[in-house]
Amino acid sequence: LGMVTPINDLYGVESSSLVKGEKLTRCKLASLYRLVDLFSWAHFANSYITGRVSKEQDHILIIPRGLSFAEASASNLVKVNIIGDVIEQGSTNLQIDSAGFSPHTAIYSMRPDIRCIIHVHTPATAAVSSMKCGILPISQEALILGDIAYYNYQGSLDDQEERRELQKALGPTAKILVLRNHGVVALGETIEEAFHYIYNAQYACEIQVNAISCAGGVDNLIVLDPEKYKSRVFAVATAAAVNMAGQYKWKIGELEFESLMRMLDNLGYRTGYTYRHPIIREKPRHKSEVEIPATVTAFTFEEDVDATRLPFKFLQQRQQREKTRWLNSPNSYTKVSVEAGEERCNSRTTTWMRADETGTPIRIEDPNQFVPLNTDPTEVQQKRNKVSQASFSWLLLQDVLFAH
């Protein structure tokens, strides 16, 4: 854990100079860079991830050229405006890649609803982007993507005419843009939604590449009817009910993204993510936790004794043995098995019989150990009282005689 570079490395004065919500956006965007690296989607300078800080000023965060995605943190992200001018350098002296940033500026300027853009060049996405058929509706992941836009990308968008062509191809609603021979771009109104689309796009491309290689061509694939299935699958995938709607209203991808943030935090990345929903449900307290004082640690209920509480069980048994009393009897008794007679169907019973040997210590495990069976408890108590009175009288007589 000590070797993991923390994601949330904004402290003191650094965080006080940020605008409202910028610290959380920086932490989430840096966490997104780490996830892309852990999923092996990063391709050095050929992958780009950006996040919009504020719609009013159109400030955008991007990692500088020269840092790997595994080094992304909240402090080293560079803040630029919509035309690429640096507003805040961050904690490094490295510069951004203007050529790779140009498609993002074209998308942000046209789509004010977009807050995050992810552009990856994985082997699967690059392979599908080079196919004339594009992303085929042959899997659930492909249908989840909804409307898919395509654009013949040449490596940069220096010309204004090219930017307009890209904006025209993207349209006002598409969240997936396939750059021909140049990978896939995922858009999201939130960072979580952008990750949701790029994750499913990567899966859809992997399925398509494997399916075509196994089938021997597109003609041997079962292609689903987009008009019949796409709207239904897309509606289910984006519905709040699928995202465990209840006390909290989850947007697209937020529930899964929160689980990934827990994974990073458990690995020691220190994401700085603010969790909306606790994963651990508070267990109802057992009656032993309420009725038994905290100082009494040896007491256990019978239903509490299980494999995980064996030490307490052994302690209880030892205390029970310590409570056992021994009686030095002048007589010697043995435990024998005798016939019970016809009244009890000739069954055998166990009883204590007086032996001829001298007295021996006998362990008293039960107060009624030497009481014959079927004896009236009242009669036993009366005899005990008489014995106690006789013993007391005898002791009193001895005291009187000794006094004289």
CSV table of C-alpha atoms in Angstrom, one decimal:
chain,number,residue,atom,x,y,z
A,1,LEU,CA,0.0,0.0,0.0
A,2,GLY,CA,2.9,2.4,0.7
A,3,MET,CA,4.0,2.1,-3.0
A,4,VAL,CA,0.7,3.1,-4.5
A,5,THR,CA,0.6,6.8,-5.6
A,6,PRO,CA,-2.6,8.3,-4.1
A,7,ILE,CA,-5.2,9.7,-6.4
A,8,ASN,CA,-6.5,12.3,-4.0
A,9,ASP,CA,-3.3,14.3,-3.4
A,10,LEU,CA,-4.8,17.7,-3.0
A,11,TYR,CA,-4.1,19.2,0.4
A,12,GLY,CA,-4.4,22.6,2.1
A,13,VAL,CA,-3.9,25.6,-0.1
A,14,GLU,CA,-4.1,23.6,-3.3
A,15,SER,CA,-7.7,22.5,-2.7
A,16,SER,CA,-8.8,25.9,-1.5
A,17,SER,CA,-8.1,27.6,-4.9
A,18,LEU,CA,-10.4,25.2,-6.8
A,19,VAL,CA,-13.9,26.0,-7.9
A,20,LYS,CA,-17.0,24.3,-6.5
A,21,GLY,CA,-17.0,20.6,-7.3
A,22,GLU,CA,-13.6,20.7,-9.0
A,23,LYS,CA,-11.8,18.6,-6.4
A,24,LEU,CA,-14.3,15.8,-6.7
A,25,THR,CA,-14.2,16.0,-10.5
A,26,ARG,CA,-10.4,15.8,-10.4
A,27,CYS,CA,-10.4,12.8,-8.1
A,28,LYS,CA,-13.1,10.9,-10.2
A,29,LEU,CA,-11.3,11.7,-13.5
A,30,ALA,CA,-7.9,10.6,-12.1
A,31,SER,CA,-9.6,7.4,-10.9
A,32,LEU,CA,-11.0,6.9,-14.4
A,33,TYR,CA,-7.4,7.1,-15.8
A,34,ARG,CA,-6.3,4.4,-13.2
A,35,LEU,CA,-9.3,2.2,-14.2
A,36,VAL,CA,-8.4,2.4,-17.9
A,37,ASP,CA,-4.8,1.5,-17.0
A,38,LEU,CA,-5.9,-1.5,-14.8
A,39,PHE,CA,-8.2,-2.7,-17.6
A,40,SER,CA,-5.2,-2.5,-20.1
A,41,TRP,CA,-7.0,-0.1,-22.3
A,42,ALA,CA,-4.3,2.6,-22.1
A,43,HIS,CA,-2.1,3.1,-25.1
A,44,PHE,CA,0.3,5.9,-24.1
A,45,ALA,CA,-0.4,9.0,-26.1
A,46,ASN,CA,-3.0,7.4,-28.4
A,47,SER,CA,-5.7,7.3,-25.7
A,48,TYR,CA,-7.3,10.5,-24.4
A,49,ILE,CA,-9.7,11.1,-21.5
A,50,THR,CA,-11.0,14.6,-20.6
A,51,GLY,CA,-13.6,15.9,-18.2
A,52,ARG,CA,-15.4,19.2,-18.2
A,53,VAL,CA,-15.2,21.1,-14.9
A,54,SER,CA,-17.8,23.8,-15.5
A,55,LYS,CA,-20.2,24.5,-18.3
A,56,GLU,CA,-20.1,28.3,-17.8
A,57,GLN,CA,-16.3,28.8,-18.3
A,58,ASP,CA,-15.8,25.6,-20.4
A,59,HIS,CA,-12.7,24.5,-18.5
A,60,ILE,CA,-11.6,21.0,-19.2
A,61,LEU,CA,-9.2,18.6,-17.4
A,62,ILE,CA,-6.7,16.4,-19.2
A,63,ILE,CA,-3.6,14.5,-18.3
A,64,PRO,CA,-0.4,16.0,-19.7
A,65,ARG,CA,1.6,14.3,-22.4
A,66,GLY,CA,4.4,12.2,-20.9
A,67,LEU,CA,2.5,10.8,-17.9
A,68,SER,CA,1.2,7.3,-18.0
A,69,PHE,CA,-2.3,6.7,-16.9
A,70,ALA,CA,-1.0,4.8,-13.9
A,71,GLU,CA,0.5,8.1,-12.6
A,72,ALA,CA,-2.7,10.2,-12.9
A,73,SER,CA,-3.7,12.0,-9.8
A,74,ALA,CA,-6.0,14.9,-8.9
A,75,SER,CA,-3.1,17.4,-8.7
A,76,ASN,CA,-1.3,16.7,-12.0
A,77,LEU,CA,-4.3,17.1,-14.3
A,78,VAL,CA,-4.0,20.2,-16.5
A,79,LYS,CA,-6.9,22.6,-16.7
A,80,VAL,CA,-7.4,24.2,-20.2
A,81,ASN,CA,-10.2,26.2,-21.9
A,82,ILE,CA,-12.2,25.1,-24.9
A,83,ILE,CA,-9.5,26.3,-27.4
A,84,GLY,CA,-6.7,24.5,-25.6
A,85,ASP,CA,-5.1,27.4,-23.6
A,86,VAL,CA,-3.7,26.3,-20.3
A,87,ILE,CA,-5.6,27.8,-17.3
A,88,GLU,CA,-3.9,25.9,-14.6
A,89,GLN,CA,-0.7,23.8,-15.2
A,90,GLY,CA,-1.1,21.4,-12.3
A,91,SER,CA,1.8,19.8,-10.4
A,92,THR,CA,4.0,19.0,-13.5
A,93,ASN,CA,5.8,21.0,-16.1
A,94,LEU,CA,4.5,18.8,-18.9
A,95,GLN,CA,2.3,20.0,-21.8
A,96,ILE,CA,-0.9,18.6,-23.3
A,97,ASP,CA,-1.2,17.0,-26.7
A,98,SER,CA,-3.1,19.6,-28.8
A,99,ALA,CA,-3.6,17.3,-31.8
A,100,GLY,CA,-5.3,14.6,-29.6
A,101,PHE,CA,-7.3,17.2,-27.7
A,102,SER,CA,-8.8,18.7,-30.9
A,103,PRO,CA,-11.7,16.2,-31.3
A,104,HIS,CA,-12.6,16.7,-27.7
A,105,THR,CA,-12.9,20.5,-28.2
A,106,ALA,CA,-15.1,20.0,-31.2
A,107,ILE,CA,-17.4,17.7,-29.2
A,108,TYR,CA,-17.5,19.9,-26.1
A,109,SER,CA,-18.3,23.0,-28.1
A,110,MET,CA,-21.2,21.3,-29.9
A,111,ARG,CA,-22.6,19.2,-27.0
A,112,PRO,CA,-23.0,21.2,-23.8
A,113,ASP,CA,-24.6,18.2,-22.2
A,114,ILE,CA,-21.4,16.2,-22.3
A,115,ARG,CA,-19.1,16.3,-19.2
A,116,CYS,CA,-16.7,13.5,-20.0
A,117,ILE,CA,-15.1,12.0,-23.2
A,118,ILE,CA,-13.1,8.7,-23.4
A,119,HIS,CA,-11.1,7.8,-26.5
A,120,VAL,CA,-9.4,4.4,-26.5
A,121,HIS,CA,-7.3,2.5,-29.1
A,122,THR,CA,-7.6,-1.1,-27.8
A,123,PRO,CA,-7.0,-3.9,-30.4
A,124,ALA,CA,-10.7,-4.8,-30.3
A,125,THR,CA,-12.0,-1.2,-30.8
A,126,ALA,CA,-9.4,-0.4,-33.5
A,127,ALA,CA,-10.2,-3.6,-35.3
A,128,VAL,CA,-13.9,-3.0,-35.4
A,129,SER,CA,-13.4,0.7,-36.4
A,130,SER,CA,-11.6,-0.6,-39.5
A,131,MET,CA,-14.5,-2.8,-40.5
A,132,LYS,CA,-17.0,-1.5,-43.1
A,133,CYS,CA,-19.8,-3.0,-41.1
A,134,GLY,CA,-19.0,-1.1,-38.0
A,135,ILE,CA,-20.3,-2.3,-34.6
A,136,LEU,CA,-22.9,-5.0,-35.5
A,137,PRO,CA,-25.9,-5.7,-33.2
A,138,ILE,CA,-24.9,-9.3,-32.4
A,139,SER,CA,-24.7,-8.9,-28.6
A,140,GLN,CA,-26.5,-7.3,-25.7
A,141,GLU,CA,-23.5,-5.0,-25.2
A,142,ALA,CA,-23.8,-3.7,-28.7
A,143,LEU,CA,-27.5,-3.0,-28.2
A,144,ILE,CA,-26.9,-1.1,-25.0
A,145,LEU,CA,-24.8,1.4,-26.9
A,146,GLY,CA,-27.9,2.9,-28.5
A,147,ASP,CA,-27.3,5.1,-31.6
A,148,ILE,CA,-23.7,4.9,-32.9
A,149,ALA,CA,-22.1,7.6,-35.0
A,150,TYR,CA,-19.2,7.1,-37.5
A,151,TYR,CA,-16.7,9.6,-38.8
A,152,ASN,CA,-13.7,9.2,-41.2
A,153,TYR,CA,-11.0,10.6,-38.9
A,154,GLN,CA,-7.6,11.5,-40.3
A,155,GLY,CA,-5.6,12.0,-37.1
A,156,SER,CA,-6.4,15.6,-36.2
A,157,LEU,CA,-9.0,18.3,-36.6
A,158,ASP,CA,-7.0,21.4,-37.5
A,159,ASP,CA,-9.4,22.6,-40.2
A,160,GLN,CA,-12.7,24.1,-39.1
A,161,GLU,CA,-14.5,22.3,-41.9
A,162,GLU,CA,-13.4,18.9,-40.5
A,163,ARG,CA,-14.7,19.9,-37.1
A,164,ARG,CA,-18.1,20.7,-38.5
A,165,GLU,CA,-18.1,17.4,-40.3
A,166,LEU,CA,-17.4,15.6,-37.1
A,167,GLN,CA,-20.1,17.5,-35.3
A,168,LYS,CA,-22.6,16.8,-38.1
A,169,ALA,CA,-21.8,13.0,-38.0
A,170,LEU,CA,-22.1,12.9,-34.2
A,171,GLY,CA,-25.5,14.5,-33.9
A,172,PRO,CA,-27.2,15.7,-30.8
A,173,THR,CA,-27.9,12.4,-29.0
A,174,ALA,CA,-25.3,9.8,-29.9
A,175,LYS,CA,-23.0,8.6,-27.0
A,176,ILE,CA,-20.7,6.4,-29.1
A,177,LEU,CA,-18.6,7.7,-31.9
A,178,VAL,CA,-16.5,5.3,-34.1
A,179,LEU,CA,-13.5,7.1,-35.7
A,180,ARG,CA,-12.8,5.0,-38.8
A,181,ASN,CA,-9.5,3.1,-38.3
A,182,HIS,CA,-8.9,5.1,-35.1
A,183,GLY,CA,-10.8,3.5,-32.3
A,184,VAL,CA,-13.9,4.4,-30.4
A,185,VAL,CA,-15.0,7.5,-28.5
A,186,ALA,CA,-17.5,7.3,-25.6
A,187,LEU,CA,-19.4,10.4,-24.4
A,188,GLY,CA,-21.2,10.9,-21.1
A,189,GLU,CA,-23.2,13.5,-19.2
A,190,THR,CA,-21.2,12.3,-16.2
A,191,ILE,CA,-17.9,10.5,-15.7
A,192,GLU,CA,-19.8,7.4,-14.7
A,193,GLU,CA,-21.9,7.4,-17.8
A,194,ALA,CA,-18.9,7.8,-20.1
A,195,PHE,CA,-17.2,4.8,-18.4
A,196,HIS,CA,-20.5,2.8,-18.8
A,197,TYR,CA,-20.5,3.3,-22.5
A,198,ILE,CA,-16.8,2.7,-23.1
A,199,TYR,CA,-16.9,-0.5,-21.0
A,200,ASN,CA,-19.8,-1.9,-23.1
A,201,ALA,CA,-18.2,-0.7,-26.4
A,202,GLN,CA,-15.0,-2.6,-25.5
A,203,TYR,CA,-17.0,-5.7,-24.7
A,204,ALA,CA,-19.1,-5.4,-27.9
A,205,CYS,CA,-16.0,-5.1,-30.0
A,206,GLU,CA,-14.3,-8.0,-28.3
A,207,ILE,CA,-17.4,-10.2,-28.9
A,208,GLN,CA,-17.6,-9.1,-32.6
A,209,VAL,CA,-13.9,-9.8,-33.3
A,210,ASN,CA,-14.1,-13.2,-31.7
A,211,ALA,CA,-17.4,-14.1,-33.4
A,212,ILE,CA,-16.1,-13.1,-36.9
A,213,SER,CA,-12.9,-15.0,-36.4
A,214,CYS,CA,-14.8,-18.1,-35.3
A,215,ALA,CA,-17.6,-17.9,-37.9
A,216,GLY,CA,-15.3,-17.1,-40.8
A,217,GLY,CA,-17.1,-14.0,-41.9
A,218,VAL,CA,-19.9,-11.6,-41.3
A,219,ASP,CA,-22.3,-13.7,-43.4
A,220,ASN,CA,-22.3,-16.5,-40.9
A,221,LEU,CA,-23.3,-14.3,-38.0
A,222,ILE,CA,-26.8,-13.9,-36.6
A,223,VAL,CA,-27.4,-10.2,-36.7
A,224,LEU,CA,-30.3,-8.9,-34.6
A,225,ASP,CA,-32.9,-6.4,-35.9
A,226,PRO,CA,-32.0,-3.0,-34.4
A,227,GLU,CA,-35.5,-1.7,-34.8
A,228,LYS,CA,-36.9,-4.6,-32.8
A,229,TYR,CA,-34.3,-5.1,-30.0
A,230,LYS,CA,-32.2,-1.9,-29.7
A,231,SER,CA,-34.8,0.4,-28.2
A,232,ARG,CA,-35.9,-2.3,-25.7
A,233,VAL,CA,-32.4,-3.3,-24.5
A,234,PHE,CA,-31.3,0.4,-24.4
A,235,ALA,CA,-34.3,1.4,-22.3
A,236,VAL,CA,-33.8,-1.5,-19.8
A,237,ALA,CA,-30.1,-0.7,-19.5
A,238,THR,CA,-30.7,3.0,-18.8
A,239,ALA,CA,-33.7,2.5,-16.5
A,240,ALA,CA,-33.5,3.4,-12.9
A,241,ALA,CA,-35.0,0.1,-11.8
A,242,VAL,CA,-32.0,-1.9,-13.2
A,243,ASN,CA,-29.7,0.4,-11.2
A,244,MET,CA,-31.4,-0.7,-8.0
A,245,ALA,CA,-33.6,2.3,-7.6
A,246,GLY,CA,-34.9,2.8,-4.2
A,247,GLN,CA,-33.8,5.2,-1.5
A,248,TYR,CA,-31.2,6.6,-3.9
A,249,LYS,CA,-31.8,7.5,-7.5
A,250,TRP,CA,-28.9,6.2,-9.5
A,251,LYS,CA,-27.9,7.6,-12.9
A,252,ILE,CA,-26.4,5.5,-15.7
A,253,GLY,CA,-23.2,3.7,-14.5
A,254,GLU,CA,-23.1,5.3,-11.1
A,255,LEU,CA,-23.8,2.0,-9.1
A,256,GLU,CA,-21.1,0.1,-11.0
A,257,PHE,CA,-18.6,3.0,-10.8
A,258,GLU,CA,-19.0,3.2,-7.0
A,259,SER,CA,-18.1,-0.5,-6.8
A,260,LEU,CA,-15.0,0.2,-8.8
A,261,MET,CA,-14.1,3.0,-6.4
A,262,ARG,CA,-14.3,0.6,-3.5
A,263,MET,CA,-12.0,-1.7,-5.4
A,264,LEU,CA,-9.4,1.1,-5.8
A,265,ASP,CA,-9.7,2.2,-2.2
A,266,ASN,CA,-9.3,-1.4,-1.0
A,267,LEU,CA,-6.1,-1.6,-3.1
A,268,GLY,CA,-4.8,1.5,-1.4
A,269,TYR,CA,-5.3,4.1,-4.2
A,270,ARG,CA,-7.1,6.6,-1.9
A,271,THR,CA,-9.5,7.9,-4.5
A,272,GLY,CA,-11.2,10.6,-2.5
A,273,TYR,CA,-14.5,9.4,-3.8
A,274,THR,CA,-17.6,10.4,-1.9
A,275,TYR,CA,-19.8,7.3,-1.6
A,276,ARG,CA,-23.5,7.7,-1.8
A,277,HIS,CA,-24.6,4.4,-0.4
A,278,PRO,CA,-22.9,2.3,2.3
A,279,ILE,CA,-22.4,-1.3,1.2
A,280,ILE,CA,-22.5,-2.9,4.7
A,281,ARG,CA,-26.0,-3.3,6.2
A,282,GLU,CA,-26.2,-2.8,9.9
A,283,LYS,CA,-26.9,-6.2,11.5
A,284,PRO,CA,-29.7,-6.5,14.2
A,285,ARG,CA,-28.2,-6.9,17.6
A,286,HIS,CA,-28.7,-10.2,19.4
A,287,LYS,CA,-30.3,-10.2,22.8
A,288,SER,CA,-27.1,-11.2,24.4
A,289,GLU,CA,-25.5,-7.9,23.3
A,290,VAL,CA,-28.2,-6.0,25.1
A,291,GLU,CA,-29.0,-8.0,28.2
A,292,ILE,CA,-25.5,-9.1,29.2
A,293,PRO,CA,-23.1,-6.5,30.6
A,294,ALA,CA,-19.9,-5.9,28.7
A,295,THR,CA,-17.8,-7.1,31.6
A,296,VAL,CA,-19.4,-10.5,31.6
A,297,THR,CA,-17.5,-12.2,28.8
A,298,ALA,CA,-17.9,-15.8,29.9
A,299,PHE,CA,-21.7,-15.9,29.5
A,300,THR,CA,-23.1,-17.3,26.3
A,301,PHE,CA,-26.6,-18.4,25.2
A,302,GLU,CA,-27.0,-21.9,24.0
A,303,GLU,CA,-28.0,-20.7,20.5
A,304,ASP,CA,-24.9,-18.5,20.4
A,305,VAL,CA,-22.6,-21.5,20.7
A,306,ASP,CA,-21.3,-22.4,17.3
A,307,ALA,CA,-18.0,-23.2,15.6
A,308,THR,CA,-16.9,-19.6,15.8
A,309,ARG,CA,-17.5,-19.5,19.6
A,310,LEU,CA,-15.7,-22.7,20.7
A,311,PRO,CA,-13.3,-20.9,23.0
A,312,PHE,CA,-16.3,-19.5,25.0
A,313,LYS,CA,-17.9,-22.9,25.0
A,314,PHE,CA,-14.7,-24.5,26.5
A,315,LEU,CA,-14.6,-21.7,29.1
A,316,GLN,CA,-18.2,-22.3,30.1
A,317,GLN,CA,-17.5,-26.1,30.5
A,318,ARG,CA,-14.4,-25.4,32.6
A,319,GLN,CA,-16.5,-23.1,34.9
A,320,GLN,CA,-19.1,-25.8,35.2
A,321,ARG,CA,-16.5,-28.3,36.3
A,322,GLU,CA,-15.2,-25.9,38.9
A,323,LYS,CA,-18.7,-25.6,40.4
A,324,THR,CA,-18.8,-29.4,40.9
A,325,ARG,CA,-18.7,-30.4,44.6
A,326,TRP,CA,-17.2,-33.5,46.2
A,327,LEU,CA,-18.6,-35.3,49.2
A,328,ASN,CA,-16.7,-37.5,51.5
A,329,SER,CA,-19.2,-40.1,52.3
A,330,PRO,CA,-18.6,-42.7,55.2
A,331,ASN,CA,-20.1,-45.3,52.9
A,332,SER,CA,-19.1,-46.6,49.6
A,333,TYR,CA,-21.6,-46.5,46.7
A,334,THR,CA,-21.5,-48.1,43.3
A,335,LYS,CA,-23.6,-47.5,40.2
A,336,VAL,CA,-25.4,-50.7,39.1
A,337,SER,CA,-28.0,-51.6,36.6
A,338,VAL,CA,-31.0,-53.5,37.9
A,339,GLU,CA,-34.2,-54.9,36.4
A,340,ALA,CA,-37.2,-52.5,36.6
A,341,GLY,CA,-39.8,-55.3,36.8
A,342,GLU,CA,-42.9,-56.1,34.8
A,343,GLU,CA,-44.4,-52.7,35.5
A,344,ARG,CA,-41.8,-51.1,33.3
A,345,CYS,CA,-41.8,-53.8,30.6
A,346,ASN,CA,-38.7,-55.5,32.1
A,347,SER,CA,-36.5,-52.5,31.3
A,348,ARG,CA,-33.3,-51.9,33.2
A,349,THR,CA,-32.6,-48.8,35.3
A,350,THR,CA,-29.5,-47.4,37.0
A,351,THR,CA,-29.3,-47.0,40.7
A,352,TRP,CA,-26.8,-46.4,43.5
A,353,MET,CA,-26.1,-49.4,45.8
A,354,ARG,CA,-24.2,-49.4,49.0
A,355,ALA,CA,-21.0,-51.5,48.9
A,356,ASP,CA,-19.0,-53.2,51.6
A,357,GLU,CA,-15.9,-51.2,51.1
A,358,THR,CA,-14.9,-48.2,53.2
A,359,GLY,CA,-15.9,-44.6,52.4
A,360,THR,CA,-14.8,-42.9,49.2
A,361,PRO,CA,-15.1,-39.4,47.8
A,362,ILE,CA,-18.1,-39.1,45.6
A,363,ARG,CA,-18.6,-36.2,43.1
A,364,ILE,CA,-22.0,-34.5,43.5
A,365,GLU,CA,-23.2,-33.7,40.0
A,366,ASP,CA,-26.9,-33.4,40.9
A,367,PRO,CA,-28.4,-32.3,44.3
A,368,ASN,CA,-30.9,-35.2,44.0
A,369,GLN,CA,-28.3,-37.7,43.0
A,370,PHE,CA,-29.0,-40.1,45.9
A,371,VAL,CA,-32.8,-39.5,46.0
A,372,PRO,CA,-34.7,-42.7,44.9
A,373,LEU,CA,-36.7,-42.3,41.7
A,374,ASN,CA,-40.4,-41.4,41.9
A,375,THR,CA,-39.9,-39.8,45.3
A,376,ASP,CA,-42.2,-36.9,46.3
A,377,PRO,CA,-40.1,-33.7,46.2
A,378,THR,CA,-42.0,-32.4,49.3
A,379,GLU,CA,-41.0,-35.4,51.3
A,380,VAL,CA,-37.4,-34.9,50.3
A,381,GLN,CA,-37.5,-31.3,51.4
A,382,GLN,CA,-39.0,-32.2,54.7
A,383,LYS,CA,-36.3,-34.8,55.4
A,384,ARG,CA,-33.6,-32.3,54.5
A,385,ASN,CA,-35.1,-29.8,57.0
A,386,LYS,CA,-35.2,-32.4,59.8
A,387,VAL,CA,-31.6,-33.3,59.1
A,388,SER,CA,-30.6,-29.6,59.2
A,389,GLN,CA,-32.5,-29.0,62.4
A,390,ALA,CA,-31.0,-32.1,64.0
A,391,SER,CA,-27.5,-31.0,63.0
A,392,PHE,CA,-28.1,-27.5,64.4
A,393,SER,CA,-29.4,-28.9,67.7
A,394,TRP,CA,-26.4,-31.2,68.0
A,395,LEU,CA,-24.0,-28.4,67.3
A,396,LEU,CA,-25.8,-26.2,69.9
A,397,LEU,CA,-25.6,-29.0,72.5
A,398,GLN,CA,-21.9,-29.3,71.9
A,399,ASP,CA,-21.4,-25.6,72.4
A,400,VAL,CA,-23.3,-25.7,75.7
A,401,LEU,CA,-21.3,-28.7,76.9
A,402,PHE,CA,-18.1,-27.1,75.9
A,403,ALA,CA,-19.0,-23.9,77.8
A,404,HIS,CA,-19.6,-25.9,81.0
